[in-house]
Coordinates of C-alpha atoms in Angstrom, one line a residue:
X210 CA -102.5 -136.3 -28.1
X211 CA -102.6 -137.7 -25.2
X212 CA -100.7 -136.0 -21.7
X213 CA -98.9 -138.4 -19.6
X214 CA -98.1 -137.4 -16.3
X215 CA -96.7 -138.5 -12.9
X216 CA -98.3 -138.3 -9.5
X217 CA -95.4 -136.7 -7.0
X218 CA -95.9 -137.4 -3.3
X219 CA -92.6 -137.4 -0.4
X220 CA -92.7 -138.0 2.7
X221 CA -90.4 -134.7 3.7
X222 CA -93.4 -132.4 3.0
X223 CA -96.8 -132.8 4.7
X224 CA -99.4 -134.8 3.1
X225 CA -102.1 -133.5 1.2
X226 CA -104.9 -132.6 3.7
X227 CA -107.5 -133.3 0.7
X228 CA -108.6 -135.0 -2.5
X229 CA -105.6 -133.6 -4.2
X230 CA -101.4 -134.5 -4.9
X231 CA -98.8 -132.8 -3.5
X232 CA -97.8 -132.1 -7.4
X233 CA -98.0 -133.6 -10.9
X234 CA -95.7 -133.6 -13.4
X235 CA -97.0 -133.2 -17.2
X236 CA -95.4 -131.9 -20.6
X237 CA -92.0 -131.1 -19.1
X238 CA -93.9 -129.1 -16.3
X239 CA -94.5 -129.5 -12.1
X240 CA -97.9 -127.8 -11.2
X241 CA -96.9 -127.7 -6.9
X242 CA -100.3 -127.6 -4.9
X243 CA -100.3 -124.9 -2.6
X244 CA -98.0 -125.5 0.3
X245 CA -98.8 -124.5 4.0
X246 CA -96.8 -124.0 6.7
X247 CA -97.1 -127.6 8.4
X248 CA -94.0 -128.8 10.1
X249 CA -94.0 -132.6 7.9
X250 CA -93.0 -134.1 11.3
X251 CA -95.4 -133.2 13.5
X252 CA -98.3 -131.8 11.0
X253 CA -98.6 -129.0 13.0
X254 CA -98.3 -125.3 11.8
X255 CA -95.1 -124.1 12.9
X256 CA -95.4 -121.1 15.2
X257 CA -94.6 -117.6 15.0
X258 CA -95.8 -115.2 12.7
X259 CA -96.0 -114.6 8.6
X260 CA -91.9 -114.6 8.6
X261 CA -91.7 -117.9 10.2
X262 CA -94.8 -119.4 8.1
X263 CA -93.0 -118.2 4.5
X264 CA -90.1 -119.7 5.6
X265 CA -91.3 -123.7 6.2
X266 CA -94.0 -122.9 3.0
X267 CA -91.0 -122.6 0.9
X268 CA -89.3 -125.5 2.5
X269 CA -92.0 -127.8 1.9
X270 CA -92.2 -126.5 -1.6
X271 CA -88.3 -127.0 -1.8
X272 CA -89.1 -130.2 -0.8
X273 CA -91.9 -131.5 -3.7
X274 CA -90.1 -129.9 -6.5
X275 CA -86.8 -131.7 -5.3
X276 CA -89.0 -134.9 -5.3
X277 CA -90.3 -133.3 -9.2
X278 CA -86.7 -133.4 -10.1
X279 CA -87.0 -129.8 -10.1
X280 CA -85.9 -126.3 -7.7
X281 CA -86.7 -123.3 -7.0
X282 CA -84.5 -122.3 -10.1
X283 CA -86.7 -123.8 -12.5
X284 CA -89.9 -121.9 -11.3
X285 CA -91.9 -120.0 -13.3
X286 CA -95.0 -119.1 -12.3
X287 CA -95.9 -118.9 -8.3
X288 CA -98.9 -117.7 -6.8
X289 CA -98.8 -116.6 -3.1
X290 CA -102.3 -116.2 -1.2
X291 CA -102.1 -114.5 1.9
X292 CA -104.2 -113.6 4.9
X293 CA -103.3 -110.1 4.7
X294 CA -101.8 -107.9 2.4
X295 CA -100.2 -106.3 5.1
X296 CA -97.9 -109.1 5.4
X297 CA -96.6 -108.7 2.0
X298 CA -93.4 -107.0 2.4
X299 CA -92.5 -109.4 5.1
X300 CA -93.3 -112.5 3.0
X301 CA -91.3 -110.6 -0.1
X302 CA -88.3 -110.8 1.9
X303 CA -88.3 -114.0 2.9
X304 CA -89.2 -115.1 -0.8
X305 CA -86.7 -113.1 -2.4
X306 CA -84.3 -114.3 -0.3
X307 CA -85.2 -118.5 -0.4
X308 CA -85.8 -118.0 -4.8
X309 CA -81.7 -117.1 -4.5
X310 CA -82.3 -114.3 -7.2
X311 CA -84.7 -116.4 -9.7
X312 CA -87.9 -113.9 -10.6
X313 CA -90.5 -116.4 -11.6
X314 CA -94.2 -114.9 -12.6
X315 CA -96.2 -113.9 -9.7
X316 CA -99.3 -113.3 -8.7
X317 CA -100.2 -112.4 -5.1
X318 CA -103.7 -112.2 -4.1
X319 CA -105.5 -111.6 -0.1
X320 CA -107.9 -114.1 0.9
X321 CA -111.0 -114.3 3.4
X322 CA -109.2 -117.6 4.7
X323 CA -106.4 -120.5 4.3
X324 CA -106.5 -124.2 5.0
X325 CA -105.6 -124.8 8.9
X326 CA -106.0 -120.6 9.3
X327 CA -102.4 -120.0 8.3
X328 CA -101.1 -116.5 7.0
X329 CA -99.7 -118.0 3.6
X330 CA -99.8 -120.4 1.1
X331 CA -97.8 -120.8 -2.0
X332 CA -98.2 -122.7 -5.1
X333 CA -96.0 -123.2 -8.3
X334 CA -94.9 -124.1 -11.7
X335 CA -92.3 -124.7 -12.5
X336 CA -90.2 -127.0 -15.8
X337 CA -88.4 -130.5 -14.6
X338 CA -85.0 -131.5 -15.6
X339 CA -85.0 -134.3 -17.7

């Protein structure tokens, strides 16, 4: 059986800095790269600190699962990757509040470094209307 899926790009969240889509959509599913907190306009990191960053990562991923025919309601798996676990009751408060109650599968790992040296990065899954 062979899987058919869909390339997703737009234009309101920054490009793919690599060999890689912003999404694909497959079997009913979007798989969201991770998102960072670039500002699409400028393609800079927005400043501040890990509040601020959570904040535009989860409006760029707002963004591609809106361009997956999809939202934040229809996640179910997301993996968050941050600079420092000290920074995860901050980012847990700014996620709880932008997931507007949905409790999607997590995993939340630290790691040695992130694209552009940012403090978080968040990908997902999540299933597309039809």
């Amino acid at each position: 059986m062979s899987t058919v899926h869909k390339i997703v790009q737009t234009k309101s969240a920054p490009a793919a800095i690599g060999p890689y889509s912003q999404a694909v959509v497959a079997n009913g599913f979007v798989f969201a790269s991770g998102s960072i907190p670039v500002n699409p306009a400028t393609g800079e990191v927005v400043p501040g600190g890990v509040k601020e960053q959570t904040e535009q990562v989860l409006t760029n991923l707002g963004e591609v699962l809106k361009a997956s025919n999809s939202s934040f309601s229809q996640v179910v798996k997301t993996t968050v990757f941050l600079k420092s676990m000290n920074d995860f009751n901050d980012v847990n408060e700014v996620y709880g509040r932008r997931l507007g109650g949905a409790l999607p599968a997590r995993a939340c790992v630290e790691v040695a470094r992130l694209p552009k040296d940012v403090l978080v990065e968040i990908e997902a899954i999540a299933t597309v209307s039809p």
